[in-house]
Coordinates of C-alpha atoms and ligand atoms in Angstrom, one line a residue:
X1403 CA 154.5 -40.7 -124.8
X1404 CA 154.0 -44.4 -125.8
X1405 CA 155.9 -47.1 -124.3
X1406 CA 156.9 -50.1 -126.2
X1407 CA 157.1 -53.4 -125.1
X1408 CA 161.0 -52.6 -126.0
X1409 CA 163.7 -50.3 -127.5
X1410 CA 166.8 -50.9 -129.6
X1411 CA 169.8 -49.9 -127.2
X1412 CA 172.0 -48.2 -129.7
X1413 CA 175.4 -46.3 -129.1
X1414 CA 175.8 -43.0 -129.4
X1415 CA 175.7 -41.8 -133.3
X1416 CA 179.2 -40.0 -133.6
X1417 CA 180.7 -43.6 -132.1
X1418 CA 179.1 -45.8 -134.8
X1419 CA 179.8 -43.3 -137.7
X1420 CA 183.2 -43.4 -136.2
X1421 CA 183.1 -47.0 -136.8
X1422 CA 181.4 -47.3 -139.9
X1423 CA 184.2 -45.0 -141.7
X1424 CA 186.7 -47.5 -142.5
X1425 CA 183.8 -49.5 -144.0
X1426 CA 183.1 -46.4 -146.4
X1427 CA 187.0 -45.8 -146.6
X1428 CA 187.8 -49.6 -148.0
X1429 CA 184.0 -49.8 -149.7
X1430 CA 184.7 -53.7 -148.4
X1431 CA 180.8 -54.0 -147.2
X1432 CA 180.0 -57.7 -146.3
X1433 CA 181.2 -61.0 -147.4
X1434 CA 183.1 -61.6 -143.8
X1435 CA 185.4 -58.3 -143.7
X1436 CA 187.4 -57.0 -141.0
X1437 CA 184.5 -55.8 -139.3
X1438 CA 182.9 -59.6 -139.3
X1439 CA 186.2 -61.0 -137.8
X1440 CA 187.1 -58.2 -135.2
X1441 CA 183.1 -58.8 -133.8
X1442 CA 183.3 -62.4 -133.9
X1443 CA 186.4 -62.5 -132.3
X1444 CA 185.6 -60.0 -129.5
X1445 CA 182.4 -62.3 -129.0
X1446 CA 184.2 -65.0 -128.8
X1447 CA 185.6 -64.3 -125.9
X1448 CA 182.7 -62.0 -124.2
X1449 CA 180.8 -65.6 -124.6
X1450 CA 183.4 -67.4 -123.4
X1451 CA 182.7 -70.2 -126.1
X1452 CA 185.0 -72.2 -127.9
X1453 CA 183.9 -71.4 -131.5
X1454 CA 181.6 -68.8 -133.1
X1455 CA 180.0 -67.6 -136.6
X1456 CA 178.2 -64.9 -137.2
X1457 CA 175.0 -64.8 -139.4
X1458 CA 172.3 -62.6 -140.8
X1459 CA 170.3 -63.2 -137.9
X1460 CA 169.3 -65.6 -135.3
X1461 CA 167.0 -67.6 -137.3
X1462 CA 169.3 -68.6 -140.2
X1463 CA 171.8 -69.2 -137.3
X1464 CA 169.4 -72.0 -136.2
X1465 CA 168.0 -73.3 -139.3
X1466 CA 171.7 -74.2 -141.0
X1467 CA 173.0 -75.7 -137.6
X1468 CA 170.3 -77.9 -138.2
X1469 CA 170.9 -78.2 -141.8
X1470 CA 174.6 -78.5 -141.1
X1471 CA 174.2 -81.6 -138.5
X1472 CA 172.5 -83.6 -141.8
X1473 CA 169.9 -85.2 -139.6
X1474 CA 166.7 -86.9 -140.8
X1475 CA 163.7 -87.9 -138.5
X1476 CA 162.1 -85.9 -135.5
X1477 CA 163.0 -83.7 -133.0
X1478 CA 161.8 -83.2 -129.5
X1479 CA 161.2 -79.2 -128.3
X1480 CA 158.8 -77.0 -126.9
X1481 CA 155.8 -75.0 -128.8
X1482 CA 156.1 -72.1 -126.1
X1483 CA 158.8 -69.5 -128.0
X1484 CA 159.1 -67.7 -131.4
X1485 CA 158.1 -68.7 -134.5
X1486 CA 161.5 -69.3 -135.6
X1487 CA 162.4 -72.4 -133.7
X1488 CA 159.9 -74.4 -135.2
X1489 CA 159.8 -73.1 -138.7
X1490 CA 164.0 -74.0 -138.4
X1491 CA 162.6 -77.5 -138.3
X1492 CA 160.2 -78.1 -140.7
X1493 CA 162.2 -75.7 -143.2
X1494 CA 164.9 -78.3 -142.7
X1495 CA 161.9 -81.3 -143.5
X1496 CA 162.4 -82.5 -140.0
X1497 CA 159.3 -83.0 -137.8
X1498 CA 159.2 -81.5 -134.4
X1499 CA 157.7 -83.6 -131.6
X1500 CA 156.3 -80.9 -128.9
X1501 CA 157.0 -81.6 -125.4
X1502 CA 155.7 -79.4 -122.2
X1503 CA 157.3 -76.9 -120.6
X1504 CA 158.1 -76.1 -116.7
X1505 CA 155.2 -73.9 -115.0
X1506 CA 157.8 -71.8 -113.0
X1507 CA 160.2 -71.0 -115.9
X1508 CA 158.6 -72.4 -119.0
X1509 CA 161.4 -73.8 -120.2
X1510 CA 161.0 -77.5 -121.8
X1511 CA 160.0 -80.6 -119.1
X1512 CA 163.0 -83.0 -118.7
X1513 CA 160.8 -84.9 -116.7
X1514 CA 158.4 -85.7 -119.9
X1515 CA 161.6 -86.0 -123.1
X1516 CA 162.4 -89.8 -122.7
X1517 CA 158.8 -90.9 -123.1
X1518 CA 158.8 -88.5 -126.8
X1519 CA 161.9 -90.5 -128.2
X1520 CA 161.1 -93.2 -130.9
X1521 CA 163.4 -94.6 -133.0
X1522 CA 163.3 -91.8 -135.1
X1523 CA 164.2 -88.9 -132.9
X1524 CA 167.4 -87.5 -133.8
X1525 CA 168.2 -84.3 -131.7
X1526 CA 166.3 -81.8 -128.9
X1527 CA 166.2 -78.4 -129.9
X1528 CA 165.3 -76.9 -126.4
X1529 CA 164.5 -73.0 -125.9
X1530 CA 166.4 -70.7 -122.8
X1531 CA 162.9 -69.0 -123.2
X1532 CA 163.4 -65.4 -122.1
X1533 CA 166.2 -65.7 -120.7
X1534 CA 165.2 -68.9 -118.2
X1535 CA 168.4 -71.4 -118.8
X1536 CA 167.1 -75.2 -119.4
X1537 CA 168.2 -78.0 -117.3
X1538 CA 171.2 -78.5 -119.3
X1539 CA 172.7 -81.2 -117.1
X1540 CA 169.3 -83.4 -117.5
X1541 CA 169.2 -82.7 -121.2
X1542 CA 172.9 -83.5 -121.8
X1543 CA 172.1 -87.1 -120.3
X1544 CA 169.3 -87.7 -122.2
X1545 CA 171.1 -86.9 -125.7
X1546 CA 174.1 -89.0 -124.6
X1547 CA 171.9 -91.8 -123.0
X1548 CA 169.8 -92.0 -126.8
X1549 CA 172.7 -90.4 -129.1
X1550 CA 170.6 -87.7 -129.7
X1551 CA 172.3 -83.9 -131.0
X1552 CA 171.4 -80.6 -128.7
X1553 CA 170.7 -77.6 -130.4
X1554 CA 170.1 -74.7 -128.2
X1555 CA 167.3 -71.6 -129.4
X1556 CA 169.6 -69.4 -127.1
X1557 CA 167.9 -66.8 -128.8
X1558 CA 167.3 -64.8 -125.7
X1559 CA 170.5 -65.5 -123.7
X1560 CA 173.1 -63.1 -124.9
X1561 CA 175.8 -62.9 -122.3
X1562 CA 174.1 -65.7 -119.7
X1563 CA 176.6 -67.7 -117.5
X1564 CA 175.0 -70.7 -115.7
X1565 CA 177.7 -72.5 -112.9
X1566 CA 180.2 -69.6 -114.4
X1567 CA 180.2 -71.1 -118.0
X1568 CA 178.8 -69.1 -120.7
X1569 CA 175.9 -70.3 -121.7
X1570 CA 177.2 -70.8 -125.7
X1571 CA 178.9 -73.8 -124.6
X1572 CA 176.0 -75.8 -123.7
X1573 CA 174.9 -78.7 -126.0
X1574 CA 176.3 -79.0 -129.5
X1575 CA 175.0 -75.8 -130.6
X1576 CA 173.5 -72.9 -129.3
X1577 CA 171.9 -69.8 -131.6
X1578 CA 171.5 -66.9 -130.5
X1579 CA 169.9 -63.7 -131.9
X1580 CA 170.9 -60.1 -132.3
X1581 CA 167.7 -58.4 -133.7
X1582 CA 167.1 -55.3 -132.9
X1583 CA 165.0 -56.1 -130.0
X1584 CA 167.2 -58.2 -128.1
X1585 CA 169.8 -57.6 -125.1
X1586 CA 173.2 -56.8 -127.7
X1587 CA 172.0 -56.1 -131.5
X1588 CA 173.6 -55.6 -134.4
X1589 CA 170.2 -54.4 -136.3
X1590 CA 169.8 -58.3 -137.5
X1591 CA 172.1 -60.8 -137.0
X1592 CA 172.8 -63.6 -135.3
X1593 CA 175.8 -66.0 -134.1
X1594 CA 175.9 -70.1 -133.8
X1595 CA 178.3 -71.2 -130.9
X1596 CA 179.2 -74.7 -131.1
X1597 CA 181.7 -77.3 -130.0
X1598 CA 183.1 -79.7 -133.4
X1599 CA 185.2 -76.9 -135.7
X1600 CA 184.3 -79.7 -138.5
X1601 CA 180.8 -78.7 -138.3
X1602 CA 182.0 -75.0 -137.9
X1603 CA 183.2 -75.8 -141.4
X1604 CA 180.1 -76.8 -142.7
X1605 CA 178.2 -74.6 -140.9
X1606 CA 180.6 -71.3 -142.5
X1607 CA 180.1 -73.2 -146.3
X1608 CA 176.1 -73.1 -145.9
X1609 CA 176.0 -69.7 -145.3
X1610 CA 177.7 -68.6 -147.9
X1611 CA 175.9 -70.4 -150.8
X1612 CA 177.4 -74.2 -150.0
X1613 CA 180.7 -72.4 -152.0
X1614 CA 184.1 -74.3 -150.2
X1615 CA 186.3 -72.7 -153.0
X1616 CA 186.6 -70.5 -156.0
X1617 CA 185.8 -73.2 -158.1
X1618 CA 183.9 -76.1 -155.8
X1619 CA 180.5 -75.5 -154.8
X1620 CA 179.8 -78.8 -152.3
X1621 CA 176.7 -78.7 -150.5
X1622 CA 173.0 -76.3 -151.4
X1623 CA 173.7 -73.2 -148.8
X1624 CA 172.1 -70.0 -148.3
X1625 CA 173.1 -66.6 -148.1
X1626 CA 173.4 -65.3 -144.3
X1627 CA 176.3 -63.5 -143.8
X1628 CA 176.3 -60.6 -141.5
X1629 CA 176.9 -57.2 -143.8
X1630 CA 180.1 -54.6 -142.2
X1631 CA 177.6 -51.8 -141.1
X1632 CA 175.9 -54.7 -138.7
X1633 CA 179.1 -56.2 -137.3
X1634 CA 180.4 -52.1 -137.0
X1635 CA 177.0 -51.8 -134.5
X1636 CA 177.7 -54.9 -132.9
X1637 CA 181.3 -53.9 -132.3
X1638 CA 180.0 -50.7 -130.7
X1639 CA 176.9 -52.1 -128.7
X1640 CA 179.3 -54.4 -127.1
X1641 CA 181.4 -52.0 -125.8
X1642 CA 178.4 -50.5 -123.8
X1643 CA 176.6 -54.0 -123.1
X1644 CA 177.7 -54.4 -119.0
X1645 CA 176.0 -50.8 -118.8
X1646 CA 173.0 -52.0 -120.7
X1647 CA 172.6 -55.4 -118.6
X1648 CA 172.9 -53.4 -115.2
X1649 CA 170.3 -50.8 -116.5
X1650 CA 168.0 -53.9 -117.4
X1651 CA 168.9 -54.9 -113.7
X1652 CA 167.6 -52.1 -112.4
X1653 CA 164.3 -52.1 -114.1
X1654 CA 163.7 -56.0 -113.6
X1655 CA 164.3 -55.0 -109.5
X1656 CA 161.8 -52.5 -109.6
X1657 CA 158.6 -54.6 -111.5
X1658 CA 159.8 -57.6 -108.6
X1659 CA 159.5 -54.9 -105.8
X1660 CA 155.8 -53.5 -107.3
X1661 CA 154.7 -56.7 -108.5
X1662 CA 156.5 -59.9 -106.8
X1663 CA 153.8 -60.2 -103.8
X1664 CA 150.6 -59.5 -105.6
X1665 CA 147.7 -62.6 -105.2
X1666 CA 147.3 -63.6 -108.6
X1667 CA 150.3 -62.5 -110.3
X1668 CA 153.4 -65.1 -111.0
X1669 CA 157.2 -63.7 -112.0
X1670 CA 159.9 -65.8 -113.6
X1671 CA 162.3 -67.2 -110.5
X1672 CA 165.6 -66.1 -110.0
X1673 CA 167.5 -69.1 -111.2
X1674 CA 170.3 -70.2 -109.5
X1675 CA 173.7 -70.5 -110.7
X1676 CA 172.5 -68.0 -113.5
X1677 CA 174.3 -65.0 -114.4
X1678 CA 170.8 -63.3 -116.2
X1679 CA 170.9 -60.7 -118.6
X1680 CA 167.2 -59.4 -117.8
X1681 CA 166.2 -60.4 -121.2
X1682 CA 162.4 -60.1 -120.7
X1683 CA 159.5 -59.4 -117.8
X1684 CA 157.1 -62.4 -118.3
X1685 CA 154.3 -62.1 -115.9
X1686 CA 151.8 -64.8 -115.8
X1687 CA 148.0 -64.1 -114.4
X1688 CA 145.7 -65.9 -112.3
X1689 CA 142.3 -64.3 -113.7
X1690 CA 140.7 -66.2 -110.8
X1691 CA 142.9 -64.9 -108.2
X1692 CA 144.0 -61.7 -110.1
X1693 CA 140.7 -60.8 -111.2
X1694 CA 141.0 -59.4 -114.6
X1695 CA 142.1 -61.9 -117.3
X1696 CA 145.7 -61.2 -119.1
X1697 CA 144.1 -60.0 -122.1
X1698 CA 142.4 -57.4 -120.1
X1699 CA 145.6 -56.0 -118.6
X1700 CA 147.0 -56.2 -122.1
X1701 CA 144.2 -54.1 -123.0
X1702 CA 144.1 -51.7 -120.0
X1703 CA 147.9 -51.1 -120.8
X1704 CA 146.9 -50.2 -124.2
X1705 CA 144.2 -48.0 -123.9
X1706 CA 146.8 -45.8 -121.6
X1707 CA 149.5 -45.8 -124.5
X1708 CA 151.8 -49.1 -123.4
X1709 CA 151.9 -51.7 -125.7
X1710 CA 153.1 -55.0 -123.5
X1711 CA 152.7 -58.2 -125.7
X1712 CA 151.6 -61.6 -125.6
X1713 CA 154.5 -63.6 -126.0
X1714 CA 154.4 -66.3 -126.8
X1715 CA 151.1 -66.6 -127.8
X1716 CA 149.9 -68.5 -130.3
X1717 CA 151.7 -71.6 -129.3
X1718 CA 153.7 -72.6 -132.6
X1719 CA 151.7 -76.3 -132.9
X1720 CA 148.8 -73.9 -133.1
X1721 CA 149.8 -72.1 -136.2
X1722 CA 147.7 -71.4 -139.2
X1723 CA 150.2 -72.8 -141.5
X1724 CA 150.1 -76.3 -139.2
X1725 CA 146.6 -76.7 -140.5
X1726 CA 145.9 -78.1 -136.9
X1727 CA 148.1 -81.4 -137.6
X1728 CA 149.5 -81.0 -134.2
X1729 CA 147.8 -81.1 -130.6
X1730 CA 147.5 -78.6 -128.4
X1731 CA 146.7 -80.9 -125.7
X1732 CA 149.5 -82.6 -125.9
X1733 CA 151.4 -79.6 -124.1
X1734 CA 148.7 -78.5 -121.8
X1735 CA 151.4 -76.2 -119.2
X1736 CA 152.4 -74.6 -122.7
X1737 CA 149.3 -73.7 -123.7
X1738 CA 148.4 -72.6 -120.1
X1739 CA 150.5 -70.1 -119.4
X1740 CA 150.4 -68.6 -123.3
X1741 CA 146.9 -67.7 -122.6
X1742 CA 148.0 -66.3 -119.4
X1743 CA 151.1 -64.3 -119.9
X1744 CA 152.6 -60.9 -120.7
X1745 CA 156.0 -59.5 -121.3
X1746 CA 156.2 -55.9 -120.0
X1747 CA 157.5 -52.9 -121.6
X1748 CA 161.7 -53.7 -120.4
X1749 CA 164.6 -52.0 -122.0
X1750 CA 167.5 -50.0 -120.8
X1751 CA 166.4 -46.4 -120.6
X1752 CA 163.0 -47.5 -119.5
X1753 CA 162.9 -45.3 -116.7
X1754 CA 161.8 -46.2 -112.7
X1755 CA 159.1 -43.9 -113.2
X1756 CA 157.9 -45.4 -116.2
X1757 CA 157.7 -49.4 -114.9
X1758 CA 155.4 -47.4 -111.5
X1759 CA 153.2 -46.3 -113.7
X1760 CA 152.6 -49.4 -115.7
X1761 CA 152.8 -51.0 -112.6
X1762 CA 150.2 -48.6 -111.1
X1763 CA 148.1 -49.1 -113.9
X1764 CA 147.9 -53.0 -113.4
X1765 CA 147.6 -53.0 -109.6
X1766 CA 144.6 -51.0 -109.9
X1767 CA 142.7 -52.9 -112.2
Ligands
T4K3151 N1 164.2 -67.9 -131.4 C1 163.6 -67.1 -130.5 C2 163.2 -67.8 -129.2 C3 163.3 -65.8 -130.8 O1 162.6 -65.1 -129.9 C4 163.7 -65.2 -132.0 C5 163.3 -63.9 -132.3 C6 164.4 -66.1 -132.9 C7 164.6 -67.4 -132.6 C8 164.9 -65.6 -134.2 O2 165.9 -64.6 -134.1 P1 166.0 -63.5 -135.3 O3 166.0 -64.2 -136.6 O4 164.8 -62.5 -135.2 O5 167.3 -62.8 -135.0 C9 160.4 -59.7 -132.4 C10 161.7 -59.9 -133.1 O6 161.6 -59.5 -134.5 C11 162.3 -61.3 -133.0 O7 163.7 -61.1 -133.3 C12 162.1 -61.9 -131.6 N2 162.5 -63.2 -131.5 C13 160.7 -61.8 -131.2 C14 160.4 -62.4 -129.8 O8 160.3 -60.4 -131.2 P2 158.1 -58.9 -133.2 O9 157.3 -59.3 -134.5 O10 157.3 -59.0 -132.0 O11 158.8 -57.5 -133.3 P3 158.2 -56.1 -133.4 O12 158.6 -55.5 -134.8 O13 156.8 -56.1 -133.1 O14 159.0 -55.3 -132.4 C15 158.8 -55.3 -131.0 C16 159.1 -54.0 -130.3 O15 160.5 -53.8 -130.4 C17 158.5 -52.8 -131.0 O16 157.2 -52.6 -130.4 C18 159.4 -51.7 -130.8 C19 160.7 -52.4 -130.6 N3 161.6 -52.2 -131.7 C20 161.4 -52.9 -132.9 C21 162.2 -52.8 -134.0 C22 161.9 -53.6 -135.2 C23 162.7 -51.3 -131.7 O17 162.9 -50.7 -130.7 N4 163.5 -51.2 -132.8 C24 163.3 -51.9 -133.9 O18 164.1 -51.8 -134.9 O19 159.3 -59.9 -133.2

């Protein structure tokens, strides 16, 4: 049987039809029902954040914070993550300035921000890519030190804790997704976590067309509110998400035991102060050392039914739609490890014999 690179967790059918009822009963299906507040409210305080709203999914989440914070000029963050982060920007007709990311964790290079800010850079929109948390106390004293805005692409974080603080409360905002193919889903959606409740106000009115009452329509929104049947699955998936981290646990231990002492290969580190969720299993090779390039694994994997993908590769300044205005040089570790890495097949049920034989299969390349 083929293995994707990941699998929806999903509750058991009878529990979500049991949740989805009263939806059916009251025919009340979106526009921020009971459903809506019971989820956000129990995220709330899973997240341990101050304030929450819930969206359509993870990219609107980002793209009206930005909208929201009514910013004009440039804004500093990395090329190594999802389409999304960047199209949030330029949809917004701000222009992102690329910085480089770590080599251990690939998460944006404090050391290398100050020397991108100009007179016209007006936030940092750092990523917690796969799960890796940023150097949130270095990027808070940059943004204070310049007056700049932080907006987190927490995209990958859902339930992270870094020094015991959940990891929603970092920056001004931080975004986070529930797709399908993330840690908690609820099919699409998303939530923005965020300190001001004056820019939670803003923030609520853009998604829901820019309306503020029945008969004052203030500011040009969007439509991305989270439907009832989404929030219903979120409300369920939540109540099984500890069990879903600690089976992600369990598979993350086993690729470190196979594959954390092999010449060639690099793992994420184990952060500390992080509480991780296991979000993803990048592994980064050394074709010199290794001696097959990543693209050849990808391929070996393939060819025996396991699809493990190249994220995050293309680098987003290397997009088609860029029409090469940006330089790749310019973030040389970024575009490093993008032609080097692989997330592996990782998902709750993934079973132990499953992650030895994709292991097997790399190790004897
Ligand atoms: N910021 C970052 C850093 C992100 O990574 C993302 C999303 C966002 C922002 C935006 O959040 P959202 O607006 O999406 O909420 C996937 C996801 O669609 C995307 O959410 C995610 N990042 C990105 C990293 O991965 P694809 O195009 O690779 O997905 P796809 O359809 O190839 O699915 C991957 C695998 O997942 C499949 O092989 C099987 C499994 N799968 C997929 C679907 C759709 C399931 O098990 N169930 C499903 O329903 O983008």
């Amino acid at each position: 049987m083929s293995i994707l690179v990941t699998r929806s967790s999903m509750p058991d059918f009878d529990e979500y039809i049991e949740e989805i009822k009263e939806i059916w009963d009251s025919h009340w299906l979106t526009n921020m029902g009971p459903k809506h507040k019971k989820l956000q409210a129990d995220l709330k305080e899973y997240l341990g954040v101050e304030n929450i709203d819930l969206f359509v999914n993870g990219h609107m989440s980002l793209e009206l914070s930005l909208q929201a914070l009514k910013m004009q000029g440039e804004v500093i963050t990395t090329p190594f993550t999802f389409a999304s982060t960047t199209h949030a920007i330029v949809r917004n007709r701000l222009e992102p300035v690329f910085c480089d990311i770590n080599p251990d964790d690939y998460t944006i290079d404090v050391s290398k921000i100050e020397s991108l800010i100009t007179d016209r850079t007006c936030a940092i929109m750092p990523v917690h890519v796969y799960g890796n948390i940023c150097n949130v106390e270095e990027i808070q004293r940059i943004a204070d030190k310049y007056g700049l805005k932080v907006i987190y692409d927490a995209a990958h974080t859902f339930g992270e804790k870094y020094k015991g603080k959940g990891i929603g409360t970092f920056g001004d905002v931080s975004c986070f997704s529930f797709h399908a193919t993330k840690v908690f889903n609820t099919i699409e959606g998303g939530a923005a976590c965020f300190k001001n409740p004056e820019f939670g106000l803003e923030l609520y009115r853009l998604k829901n067309f820019g309306i503020r009452g029945p008969e004052v329509v203030d500011a040009v929104g969007a439509n991305a509110k989270m439907n009832e049947f989404s929030a219903a699955m979120g409300i369920c998936n939540l109540r099984h998400i500890d069990e879903e981290i600690a089976k992600r646990k369990k598979v993350v231990e086993r690729y470190r035991e196979r594959l954390g002492n092999v010449n060639g290969i690099k793992l994420s580190p184990i952060q500390e102060n992080v509480q991780s969720n296991y979000a993803y299993f990048p592994v980064v090779f050394d074709e010199n050392v290794f001696g097959a390039t990543r693209n050849e694994v990808c391929d070996r994997l393939a060819e025996n039914d396991i699809n493990a993908r190249k994220y995050f590769y293309p680098l987003t300044n290397m997009f088609d739609c860029f029409n090469g205005k940006y330089n790749v040089d310019d973030t040389p570790v970024a575009l490093h490890i993008s032609q080097r890495v692989l997330t592996l097949p990782l998902y709750a049920d993934l079973s132990l014999e499953d992650v030895d034989r994709i292991c097997d299969i790399i190790l004897n390349i």
